[in-house]
């Protein structure tokens, strides 16, 4: 008998009819002799709707109350799923984050899971019940409901799979698996059979939202094998696992994009020790995560001035601008510029470690399309460029074609 953790995303449980269909699928797997733990997201659009309500009530809503509100999306879907199974004569029980003992840190809206005690889930499984767990939510040390950040049900599923020592964690979604790029953006995107944790981590953090980044960090740390597949089909999707497992022998394996960042530039920062720490300290103290950072002093300007640019999530842009404007004044910088009309385009591949010239090919491809590169950053297996947002689709398609990812 195998213990299987399955997660179904919002579009897969977006209506009563779809929830019924998912219930049928889960029941069929149970009948094959498996113990089933199902993690659900809120029904499609529900989390956005609840967030809109919170912002209608208050321009800067209290994060604790927002978590109380938006965690109800998942509460609805698990209860409906429980009812769907019971209507089919199958025993199922819905469990919320606190009942599943999904413990998190204190940060509302983007909490990290710090521990899980799956004893309740195990007891329910021992009584032959299908256990359906609300994704995206946990409980902090003060006993309050927390949420894990957008897309966080993936993390709930992977964390539960690890805590329960499940055979596999199946992520059911609205595409057939992990593709070489977003299949909704480029018709030539190709489904990959395997992706390494490392590549998936880079693809996710670069914007491939098919898997939430933290879920992959978790899977990598605890060796959870993930199978990403289509919720309406029975076909094999993509396996995310260790690199050794017959990975495709490619230099670049995927292209990702992220339109949810904004760039902040501080002009004429005094070129002296301590400035970068002051600027970034102000944003990190506010819990804002900085992604790309660039500082460069023009020749002849050493010891005088430098320009300093970095990117932050768009949701934190206004707060970061306010903080940085204050810091700029304190340190005597000239001005702060903000731009949220940007996109980050990234190419990812383990083969980059051993091949030269990949960056040049990327830059040349963008140049051939007349796309100006505004920031660049690299890691061992990823190269990212910030461009003007309206060229996103063009850039993704051109890079996908240039690196022949459809072959
Ligand atoms: P769910 O609601 O099931 O969690 P998401 O919307 O979070 O689903 O993630 C699935 C979406 O991710 C797809 O519809 C697709 O548009 C997008 N996506 C982005 N990059 C990729 C990629 N490389 N492979 C597959 N899907 C991708
Ligand atoms: N419902 C949450 C969201 O929309 C979590 C998830 O779907 O994974 O972000
Ligand atoms: Mg998702």
CSV table of C-alpha atoms and ligand atoms in Angstrom, one decimal:
chain,number,residue,atom,x,y,z
A,1,UNK,CA,0.0,0.0,0.0
A,2,UNK,CA,1.4,3.4,-1.0
A,3,UNK,CA,0.8,6.7,0.6
A,4,UNK,CA,0.2,9.4,-2.1
A,5,UNK,CA,0.0,13.1,-1.7
A,6,UNK,CA,-1.8,14.9,-4.5
A,7,UNK,CA,-2.3,18.6,-4.9
A,8,UNK,CA,-5.0,20.2,-7.1
A,9,UNK,CA,-4.6,23.9,-8.1
A,10,UNK,CA,-7.4,26.5,-8.3
A,11,UNK,CA,-8.4,25.9,-11.9
A,12,UNK,CA,-8.6,22.1,-11.3
A,13,UNK,CA,-11.2,22.7,-8.5
A,14,UNK,CA,-12.8,25.9,-10.0
A,15,UNK,CA,-16.4,24.6,-10.0
A,16,UNK,CA,-18.7,22.1,-8.3
A,17,UNK,CA,-18.4,19.9,-11.3
A,18,UNK,CA,-14.6,20.0,-11.3
A,19,UNK,CA,-14.5,19.2,-7.6
A,20,UNK,CA,-16.7,16.2,-8.3
A,21,UNK,CA,-14.3,15.0,-11.0
A,22,UNK,CA,-11.3,15.4,-8.8
A,23,UNK,CA,-13.1,13.4,-6.1
A,24,UNK,CA,-13.7,10.6,-8.6
A,25,UNK,CA,-10.0,10.6,-9.5
A,26,UNK,CA,-8.9,10.4,-5.9
A,27,UNK,CA,-11.4,7.7,-5.0
A,28,UNK,CA,-10.2,5.6,-8.0
A,29,UNK,CA,-6.6,5.8,-6.7
A,30,UNK,CA,-7.8,4.9,-3.2
A,31,UNK,CA,-9.6,1.8,-4.6
A,32,UNK,CA,-6.3,0.7,-6.2
A,33,UNK,CA,-5.1,0.2,-2.6
A,34,UNK,CA,-3.5,3.6,-1.8
A,35,UNK,CA,-3.8,5.9,1.1
A,36,UNK,CA,-4.7,9.3,-0.2
A,37,UNK,CA,-3.9,12.8,1.1
A,38,UNK,CA,-5.2,15.6,-1.1
A,39,UNK,CA,-4.1,19.2,-0.8
A,40,UNK,CA,-6.4,21.7,-2.4
A,41,UNK,CA,-6.1,25.4,-3.5
A,42,UNK,CA,-9.0,27.8,-3.3
A,43,UNK,CA,-11.4,27.6,-6.3
A,44,UNK,CA,-10.0,29.6,-9.3
A,45,UNK,CA,-10.1,33.4,-8.7
A,46,UNK,CA,-11.2,33.1,-5.1
A,47,UNK,CA,-8.0,34.2,-3.4
A,48,UNK,CA,-7.9,37.3,-5.7
A,49,UNK,CA,-11.5,38.1,-5.0
A,50,UNK,CA,-10.9,37.9,-1.2
A,51,UNK,CA,-7.8,40.1,-1.6
A,52,UNK,CA,-9.8,42.7,-3.5
A,53,UNK,CA,-12.4,42.8,-0.7
A,54,UNK,CA,-9.6,43.4,1.9
A,55,UNK,CA,-8.2,46.3,-0.2
A,56,UNK,CA,-11.7,47.7,-0.7
A,57,UNK,CA,-12.1,47.7,3.1
A,58,UNK,CA,-8.7,49.3,3.8
A,59,UNK,CA,-6.0,50.6,1.5
A,60,UNK,CA,-3.3,49.1,3.7
A,61,UNK,CA,-5.1,46.1,5.3
A,62,UNK,CA,-3.7,44.5,8.5
A,63,UNK,CA,-1.8,41.4,7.4
A,64,UNK,CA,-3.2,39.3,10.2
A,65,UNK,CA,-6.8,40.0,9.2
A,66,UNK,CA,-5.9,39.5,5.5
A,67,UNK,CA,-4.6,36.0,6.4
A,68,UNK,CA,-7.8,35.2,8.3
A,69,UNK,CA,-9.8,36.3,5.2
A,70,UNK,CA,-7.8,34.7,2.4
A,71,UNK,CA,-7.3,31.4,4.1
A,72,UNK,CA,-11.1,30.9,3.8
A,73,UNK,CA,-10.7,30.2,0.1
A,74,UNK,CA,-9.0,26.8,0.8
A,75,UNK,CA,-11.5,26.1,3.7
A,76,UNK,CA,-14.3,26.3,1.1
A,77,UNK,CA,-12.7,23.9,-1.4
A,78,UNK,CA,-11.7,21.2,1.1
A,79,UNK,CA,-15.2,21.2,2.7
A,80,UNK,CA,-16.8,20.9,-0.8
A,81,UNK,CA,-14.4,18.1,-1.6
A,82,UNK,CA,-15.3,16.3,1.6
A,83,UNK,CA,-19.0,16.6,0.7
A,84,UNK,CA,-18.3,15.4,-2.8
A,85,UNK,CA,-16.7,12.2,-1.6
A,86,UNK,CA,-19.3,11.6,1.0
A,87,UNK,CA,-22.0,12.0,-1.6
A,88,UNK,CA,-20.3,9.1,-3.5
A,89,UNK,CA,-20.4,7.0,-0.3
A,90,UNK,CA,-16.7,7.3,0.4
A,91,UNK,CA,-15.3,8.4,3.8
A,92,UNK,CA,-13.4,11.7,3.6
A,93,UNK,CA,-12.4,14.3,6.1
A,94,UNK,CA,-11.4,17.9,5.6
A,95,UNK,CA,-8.5,19.2,7.7
A,96,UNK,CA,-7.4,22.9,8.0
A,97,UNK,CA,-3.8,24.0,8.4
A,98,UNK,CA,-4.0,24.2,12.2
A,99,UNK,CA,-5.6,20.8,12.5
A,100,UNK,CA,-2.8,19.3,10.3
A,101,UNK,CA,-0.4,21.0,12.7
A,102,UNK,CA,1.3,23.0,9.9
A,103,UNK,CA,3.4,25.3,12.0
A,104,UNK,CA,4.9,28.4,10.6
A,105,UNK,CA,6.9,31.5,11.5
A,106,UNK,CA,5.2,34.8,12.4
A,107,UNK,CA,5.3,36.5,9.1
A,108,UNK,CA,1.7,37.0,7.9
A,109,UNK,CA,1.2,36.7,4.1
A,110,UNK,CA,4.5,34.9,3.4
A,111,UNK,CA,5.1,32.5,6.3
A,112,UNK,CA,7.6,29.7,6.2
A,113,UNK,CA,6.6,26.2,7.4
A,114,UNK,CA,8.7,25.4,10.5
A,115,UNK,CA,7.3,22.0,11.3
A,116,UNK,CA,4.5,19.6,10.8
A,117,UNK,CA,3.1,17.0,13.2
A,118,UNK,CA,1.0,14.7,10.9
A,119,UNK,CA,-0.4,12.5,13.7
A,120,UNK,CA,-4.0,13.6,13.1
A,121,UNK,CA,-3.7,12.9,9.3
A,122,UNK,CA,-2.1,9.5,10.0
A,123,UNK,CA,-5.0,8.6,12.4
A,124,UNK,CA,-7.5,9.5,9.7
A,125,UNK,CA,-5.7,7.5,7.1
A,126,UNK,CA,-5.6,4.5,9.4
A,127,UNK,CA,-9.4,4.7,9.5
A,128,UNK,CA,-9.4,4.4,5.7
A,129,UNK,CA,-10.5,8.0,5.1
A,130,UNK,CA,-9.4,10.2,2.3
A,131,UNK,CA,-7.8,13.2,4.0
A,132,UNK,CA,-8.2,16.5,2.3
A,133,UNK,CA,-6.0,19.3,3.6
A,134,UNK,CA,-6.4,23.0,3.0
A,135,UNK,CA,-3.3,24.3,1.2
A,136,UNK,CA,-1.6,27.6,1.6
A,137,UNK,CA,-2.3,28.0,5.4
A,138,UNK,CA,-0.7,27.2,8.7
A,139,UNK,CA,-0.6,28.4,12.3
A,140,UNK,CA,2.0,30.5,14.0
A,141,UNK,CA,3.4,30.4,17.5
A,142,UNK,CA,0.7,32.8,18.7
A,143,UNK,CA,-2.0,30.4,17.5
A,144,UNK,CA,-3.0,32.7,14.6
A,145,UNK,CA,-3.7,31.6,11.0
A,146,UNK,CA,-0.9,32.4,8.6
A,147,UNK,CA,-0.6,32.0,4.8
A,148,UNK,CA,2.4,30.9,2.8
A,149,UNK,CA,2.5,33.4,-0.1
A,150,UNK,CA,0.9,33.1,-3.5
A,151,UNK,CA,1.0,29.6,-5.0
A,152,UNK,CA,1.7,28.3,-1.4
A,153,UNK,CA,-0.4,25.2,-1.7
A,154,UNK,CA,2.4,23.6,-3.7
A,155,UNK,CA,4.6,24.0,-0.5
A,156,UNK,CA,1.9,22.5,1.7
A,157,UNK,CA,1.8,19.5,-0.5
A,158,UNK,CA,5.5,19.0,-0.7
A,159,UNK,CA,5.9,19.6,3.1
A,160,UNK,CA,3.2,17.0,3.8
A,161,UNK,CA,4.7,14.5,1.4
A,162,UNK,CA,7.9,14.8,3.3
A,163,UNK,CA,6.4,14.7,6.8
A,164,UNK,CA,4.3,11.6,5.8
A,165,UNK,CA,7.1,10.0,3.9
A,166,UNK,CA,4.8,9.7,0.9
A,167,UNK,CA,5.9,7.7,-2.1
A,168,UNK,CA,5.3,10.7,-4.4
A,169,UNK,CA,3.9,14.1,-4.4
A,170,UNK,CA,1.7,14.6,-7.5
A,171,UNK,CA,1.0,18.2,-8.5
A,172,UNK,CA,-2.1,18.4,-10.7
A,173,UNK,CA,-2.6,21.6,-12.7
A,174,UNK,CA,-3.9,23.0,-15.9
A,175,UNK,CA,-0.9,22.1,-18.1
A,176,UNK,CA,0.6,18.7,-18.9
A,177,UNK,CA,3.8,19.2,-16.9
A,178,UNK,CA,6.8,21.5,-16.8
A,179,UNK,CA,7.6,22.9,-20.3
A,180,UNK,CA,10.6,24.6,-21.8
A,181,UNK,CA,8.7,27.8,-21.3
A,182,UNK,CA,5.2,28.9,-20.4
A,183,UNK,CA,3.1,27.0,-23.0
A,184,UNK,CA,0.5,29.7,-22.8
A,185,UNK,CA,3.1,32.2,-24.1
A,186,UNK,CA,4.8,30.2,-26.8
A,187,UNK,CA,3.1,27.5,-28.8
A,188,UNK,CA,6.4,25.8,-29.5
A,189,UNK,CA,7.0,25.1,-25.8
A,190,UNK,CA,7.9,21.5,-25.2
A,191,UNK,CA,7.0,19.3,-22.2
A,192,UNK,CA,10.1,18.0,-20.4
A,193,UNK,CA,10.1,14.5,-19.0
A,194,UNK,CA,12.5,15.2,-16.2
A,195,UNK,CA,13.8,18.4,-14.5
A,196,UNK,CA,16.4,18.5,-11.8
A,197,UNK,CA,15.5,20.2,-8.5
A,198,UNK,CA,18.2,22.7,-9.2
A,199,UNK,CA,16.9,23.7,-12.6
A,200,UNK,CA,13.3,23.8,-11.4
A,201,UNK,CA,14.4,26.0,-8.5
A,202,UNK,CA,15.9,28.5,-10.9
A,203,UNK,CA,13.0,28.3,-13.3
A,204,UNK,CA,10.5,28.9,-10.5
A,205,UNK,CA,12.4,31.7,-8.9
A,206,UNK,CA,12.7,33.3,-12.4
A,207,UNK,CA,8.9,33.3,-12.7
A,208,UNK,CA,7.8,29.8,-14.0
A,209,UNK,CA,4.8,29.7,-11.7
A,210,UNK,CA,3.9,26.1,-12.5
A,211,UNK,CA,5.7,25.3,-9.2
A,212,UNK,CA,6.1,27.7,-6.3
A,213,UNK,CA,9.8,28.3,-5.5
A,214,UNK,CA,9.7,27.4,-1.8
A,215,UNK,CA,8.1,24.1,-2.6
A,216,UNK,CA,11.1,23.2,-4.7
A,217,UNK,CA,13.5,24.3,-2.0
A,218,UNK,CA,11.6,22.0,0.4
A,219,UNK,CA,11.6,19.1,-2.1
A,220,UNK,CA,15.3,19.5,-2.7
A,221,UNK,CA,16.2,19.5,1.0
A,222,UNK,CA,14.1,16.5,1.9
A,223,UNK,CA,14.4,14.6,-1.4
A,224,UNK,CA,10.6,14.6,-2.2
A,225,UNK,CA,10.0,13.3,-5.7
A,226,UNK,CA,7.4,15.5,-7.5
A,227,UNK,CA,5.3,14.6,-10.5
A,228,UNK,CA,3.6,17.5,-12.2
A,229,UNK,CA,0.7,16.5,-14.3
A,230,UNK,CA,-2.6,17.6,-15.9
A,231,UNK,CA,-5.7,17.3,-13.7
A,232,UNK,CA,-7.9,16.3,-16.6
A,233,UNK,CA,-5.6,13.6,-18.1
A,234,UNK,CA,-4.0,10.4,-17.1
A,235,UNK,CA,-0.8,10.9,-19.0
A,236,UNK,CA,2.6,11.0,-17.3
A,237,UNK,CA,3.8,14.6,-16.8
A,238,UNK,CA,7.2,15.8,-15.6
A,239,UNK,CA,9.3,14.3,-12.8
A,240,UNK,CA,11.2,16.7,-10.7
A,241,UNK,CA,14.0,14.9,-8.9
A,242,UNK,CA,17.8,14.7,-8.4
A,243,UNK,CA,20.0,15.6,-11.4
A,244,UNK,CA,21.4,12.1,-11.9
A,245,UNK,CA,18.2,10.7,-13.2
A,246,UNK,CA,18.7,10.7,-17.0
A,247,UNK,CA,18.4,14.5,-17.4
A,248,UNK,CA,18.2,15.9,-20.8
A,249,UNK,CA,21.6,16.7,-22.1
A,250,UNK,CA,21.1,20.3,-22.9
A,251,UNK,CA,23.0,23.6,-22.3
A,252,UNK,CA,19.8,25.5,-21.8
A,253,UNK,CA,16.6,23.7,-20.7
A,254,UNK,CA,14.1,26.5,-20.2
A,255,UNK,CA,13.2,30.1,-20.6
A,256,UNK,CA,11.2,31.9,-17.8
A,257,UNK,CA,9.8,35.4,-17.4
A,258,UNK,CA,8.7,37.5,-14.5
A,259,UNK,CA,6.5,40.6,-14.9
A,260,UNK,CA,6.0,41.1,-11.2
A,261,UNK,CA,9.2,43.0,-10.3
A,262,UNK,CA,9.9,46.7,-10.3
A,263,UNK,CA,13.3,48.5,-10.5
A,264,UNK,CA,14.5,51.2,-8.2
A,265,UNK,CA,17.5,53.4,-9.1
A,266,UNK,CA,19.3,55.7,-6.7
A,267,UNK,CA,21.3,58.3,-8.6
A,268,UNK,CA,24.6,59.8,-7.5
A,269,UNK,CA,25.1,57.8,-4.3
A,270,UNK,CA,28.3,58.9,-2.6
A,271,UNK,CA,31.0,56.3,-3.5
A,272,UNK,CA,32.1,55.3,-0.1
A,273,UNK,CA,31.9,52.2,2.2
A,274,UNK,CA,28.5,51.5,3.8
A,275,UNK,CA,26.2,52.9,1.2
A,276,UNK,CA,24.9,49.6,-0.3
A,277,UNK,CA,24.3,48.3,3.2
A,278,UNK,CA,22.3,51.4,4.1
A,279,UNK,CA,20.1,51.3,1.0
A,280,UNK,CA,19.4,47.6,1.1
A,281,UNK,CA,19.2,47.5,4.9
A,282,UNK,CA,16.2,49.8,4.7
A,283,UNK,CA,14.3,47.5,2.4
A,284,UNK,CA,15.3,44.2,4.1
A,285,UNK,CA,14.4,45.6,7.5
A,286,UNK,CA,10.9,45.9,6.1
A,287,UNK,CA,10.9,42.3,5.0
A,288,UNK,CA,11.2,43.2,1.3
A,289,UNK,CA,13.1,40.7,-0.8
A,290,UNK,CA,15.6,42.2,-3.2
A,291,UNK,CA,16.4,40.3,-6.4
A,292,UNK,CA,18.8,41.8,-8.8
A,293,UNK,CA,21.4,44.4,-7.7
A,294,UNK,CA,23.7,46.6,-9.8
A,295,UNK,CA,26.2,49.2,-8.8
A,296,UNK,CA,28.7,50.6,-11.1
A,297,UNK,CA,31.0,53.6,-10.8
A,298,UNK,CA,32.0,55.3,-14.1
A,299,UNK,CA,35.7,55.6,-14.7
A,300,UNK,CA,36.9,58.9,-13.2
A,301,UNK,CA,34.0,58.9,-10.8
A,302,UNK,CA,35.6,56.6,-8.2
A,303,UNK,CA,35.4,58.1,-4.7
A,304,UNK,CA,32.7,60.5,-5.9
A,305,UNK,CA,29.4,59.1,-7.1
A,306,UNK,CA,27.8,55.9,-8.2
A,307,UNK,CA,24.4,54.8,-9.4
A,308,UNK,CA,22.7,52.0,-7.5
A,309,UNK,CA,19.8,49.9,-9.0
A,310,UNK,CA,17.9,46.9,-7.7
A,311,UNK,CA,14.6,45.1,-8.2
A,312,UNK,CA,11.8,44.3,-5.7
A,313,UNK,CA,8.5,42.5,-6.1
A,314,UNK,CA,5.9,44.9,-7.6
A,315,UNK,CA,3.7,44.4,-4.6
A,316,UNK,CA,6.4,46.0,-2.4
A,317,UNK,CA,7.3,48.7,-4.9
A,318,UNK,CA,5.5,51.7,-3.3
A,319,UNK,CA,6.7,50.9,0.2
A,320,UNK,CA,10.3,50.4,-1.1
A,321,UNK,CA,10.2,53.7,-3.0
A,322,UNK,CA,9.0,55.5,0.2
A,323,UNK,CA,11.8,53.9,2.3
A,324,UNK,CA,14.5,54.5,-0.3
A,325,UNK,CA,13.5,58.2,-0.9
A,326,UNK,CA,14.1,58.7,2.8
A,327,UNK,CA,17.5,56.9,2.8
A,328,UNK,CA,18.6,58.8,-0.3
A,329,UNK,CA,18.0,62.1,1.5
A,330,UNK,CA,19.9,60.9,4.5
A,331,UNK,CA,23.0,59.8,2.5
A,332,UNK,CA,22.9,62.8,0.2
A,333,UNK,CA,22.1,60.9,-3.0
A,334,UNK,CA,20.7,63.0,-5.9
A,335,UNK,CA,17.4,61.3,-6.8
A,336,UNK,CA,15.4,58.1,-6.8
A,337,UNK,CA,13.8,56.7,-9.9
A,338,UNK,CA,11.2,53.9,-10.0
A,339,UNK,CA,10.0,51.8,-12.9
A,340,UNK,CA,7.4,49.0,-12.6
A,341,UNK,CA,7.1,48.6,-16.4
A,342,UNK,CA,9.9,45.9,-16.6
A,343,UNK,CA,10.2,42.2,-17.1
A,344,UNK,CA,12.9,39.8,-16.2
A,345,UNK,CA,13.7,37.2,-18.8
A,346,UNK,CA,15.9,34.2,-17.8
A,347,UNK,CA,17.5,31.2,-19.4
A,348,UNK,CA,18.2,28.2,-17.2
A,349,UNK,CA,20.3,25.1,-17.7
A,350,UNK,CA,22.8,22.9,-15.8
A,351,UNK,CA,24.8,22.6,-19.1
A,352,UNK,CA,25.8,26.3,-18.7
A,353,UNK,CA,28.3,25.2,-16.1
A,354,UNK,CA,30.5,23.7,-18.8
A,355,UNK,CA,29.7,25.7,-21.9
A,356,UNK,CA,31.0,29.2,-22.7
A,357,UNK,CA,29.3,31.7,-24.9
A,358,UNK,CA,25.7,31.1,-23.7
A,359,UNK,CA,25.4,34.7,-22.3
A,360,UNK,CA,26.7,36.1,-25.6
A,361,UNK,CA,24.1,34.1,-27.5
A,362,UNK,CA,21.4,35.4,-25.2
A,363,UNK,CA,22.4,39.0,-25.6
A,364,UNK,CA,22.8,38.7,-29.4
A,365,UNK,CA,19.4,37.2,-29.7
A,366,UNK,CA,17.8,40.1,-27.8
A,367,UNK,CA,19.8,42.6,-29.8
A,368,UNK,CA,18.6,41.0,-33.1
A,369,UNK,CA,15.1,41.8,-32.0
A,370,UNK,CA,16.0,45.3,-31.1
A,371,UNK,CA,15.4,44.7,-27.4
A,372,UNK,CA,17.6,46.8,-25.0
A,373,UNK,CA,19.0,45.0,-21.9
A,374,UNK,CA,18.6,47.2,-18.8
A,375,UNK,CA,20.1,44.9,-16.1
A,376,UNK,CA,21.9,41.6,-16.2
A,377,UNK,CA,22.6,39.0,-13.5
A,378,UNK,CA,24.0,35.5,-13.6
A,379,UNK,CA,24.3,32.5,-11.5
A,380,UNK,CA,26.0,29.2,-12.2
A,381,UNK,CA,23.0,27.9,-14.2
A,382,UNK,CA,21.0,31.0,-15.0
A,383,UNK,CA,21.3,34.2,-16.9
A,384,UNK,CA,18.6,36.9,-16.4
A,385,UNK,CA,18.1,40.2,-18.2
A,386,UNK,CA,15.7,43.0,-17.3
A,387,UNK,CA,13.9,44.5,-20.3
A,388,UNK,CA,11.0,46.8,-21.0
A,389,UNK,CA,7.8,44.8,-20.2
A,390,UNK,CA,6.1,45.1,-23.6
A,391,UNK,CA,8.9,43.0,-25.2
A,392,UNK,CA,8.4,40.0,-22.9
A,393,UNK,CA,6.6,37.7,-25.4
A,394,UNK,CA,9.0,38.6,-28.2
A,395,UNK,CA,12.0,37.9,-26.0
A,396,UNK,CA,10.8,34.6,-24.7
A,397,UNK,CA,9.9,33.3,-28.2
A,398,UNK,CA,13.2,34.5,-29.7
A,399,UNK,CA,15.3,32.9,-27.0
A,400,UNK,CA,13.3,29.7,-27.1
A,401,UNK,CA,13.9,29.5,-30.9
A,402,UNK,CA,17.6,30.6,-30.7
A,403,UNK,CA,18.4,27.8,-28.2
A,404,UNK,CA,16.2,25.3,-30.2
A,405,UNK,CA,14.3,24.3,-27.1
A,406,UNK,CA,11.4,22.9,-29.2
A,407,UNK,CA,13.7,20.1,-30.6
B,1,LIG,P1,-2.3,26.0,-10.3
B,1,LIG,O1,-3.5,26.9,-10.1
B,1,LIG,O2,-2.7,24.6,-10.7
B,1,LIG,O3,-1.4,26.0,-9.1
B,1,LIG,P2,-0.6,27.8,-11.7
B,1,LIG,O4,-1.4,28.8,-12.5
B,1,LIG,O5,-0.1,28.3,-10.4
B,1,LIG,O6,-1.5,26.5,-11.5
B,1,LIG,O7,0.5,27.2,-12.6
B,1,LIG,C1,0.3,26.7,-13.9
B,1,LIG,C2,0.6,27.7,-15.0
B,1,LIG,O8,2.0,28.0,-15.0
B,1,LIG,C3,0.3,27.3,-16.4
B,1,LIG,O9,-1.0,27.5,-16.7
B,1,LIG,C4,1.3,28.1,-17.2
B,1,LIG,O10,0.7,29.2,-17.8
B,1,LIG,C5,2.3,28.6,-16.2
B,1,LIG,N1,3.7,28.3,-16.5
B,1,LIG,C6,4.7,29.2,-16.5
B,1,LIG,N2,5.9,28.6,-16.9
B,1,LIG,C7,5.6,27.3,-17.1
B,1,LIG,C8,6.4,26.2,-17.5
B,1,LIG,N3,7.7,26.3,-17.8
B,1,LIG,N4,5.8,25.0,-17.7
B,1,LIG,C9,4.5,24.9,-17.4
B,1,LIG,N5,3.7,25.9,-17.1
B,1,LIG,C10,4.2,27.1,-16.9
B,2,LIG,N1,-5.0,30.0,-3.3
B,2,LIG,C1,-3.6,30.5,-3.1
B,2,LIG,C2,-3.2,31.4,-4.3
B,2,LIG,O1,-4.1,31.6,-5.2
B,2,LIG,C3,-2.6,29.4,-3.0
B,2,LIG,C4,-2.5,28.4,-4.2
B,2,LIG,O2,-3.3,28.4,-5.0
B,2,LIG,O3,-1.5,27.7,-4.2
B,2,LIG,O4,-2.1,31.9,-4.4
B,3,LIG,MG1,0.1,27.4,-8.5
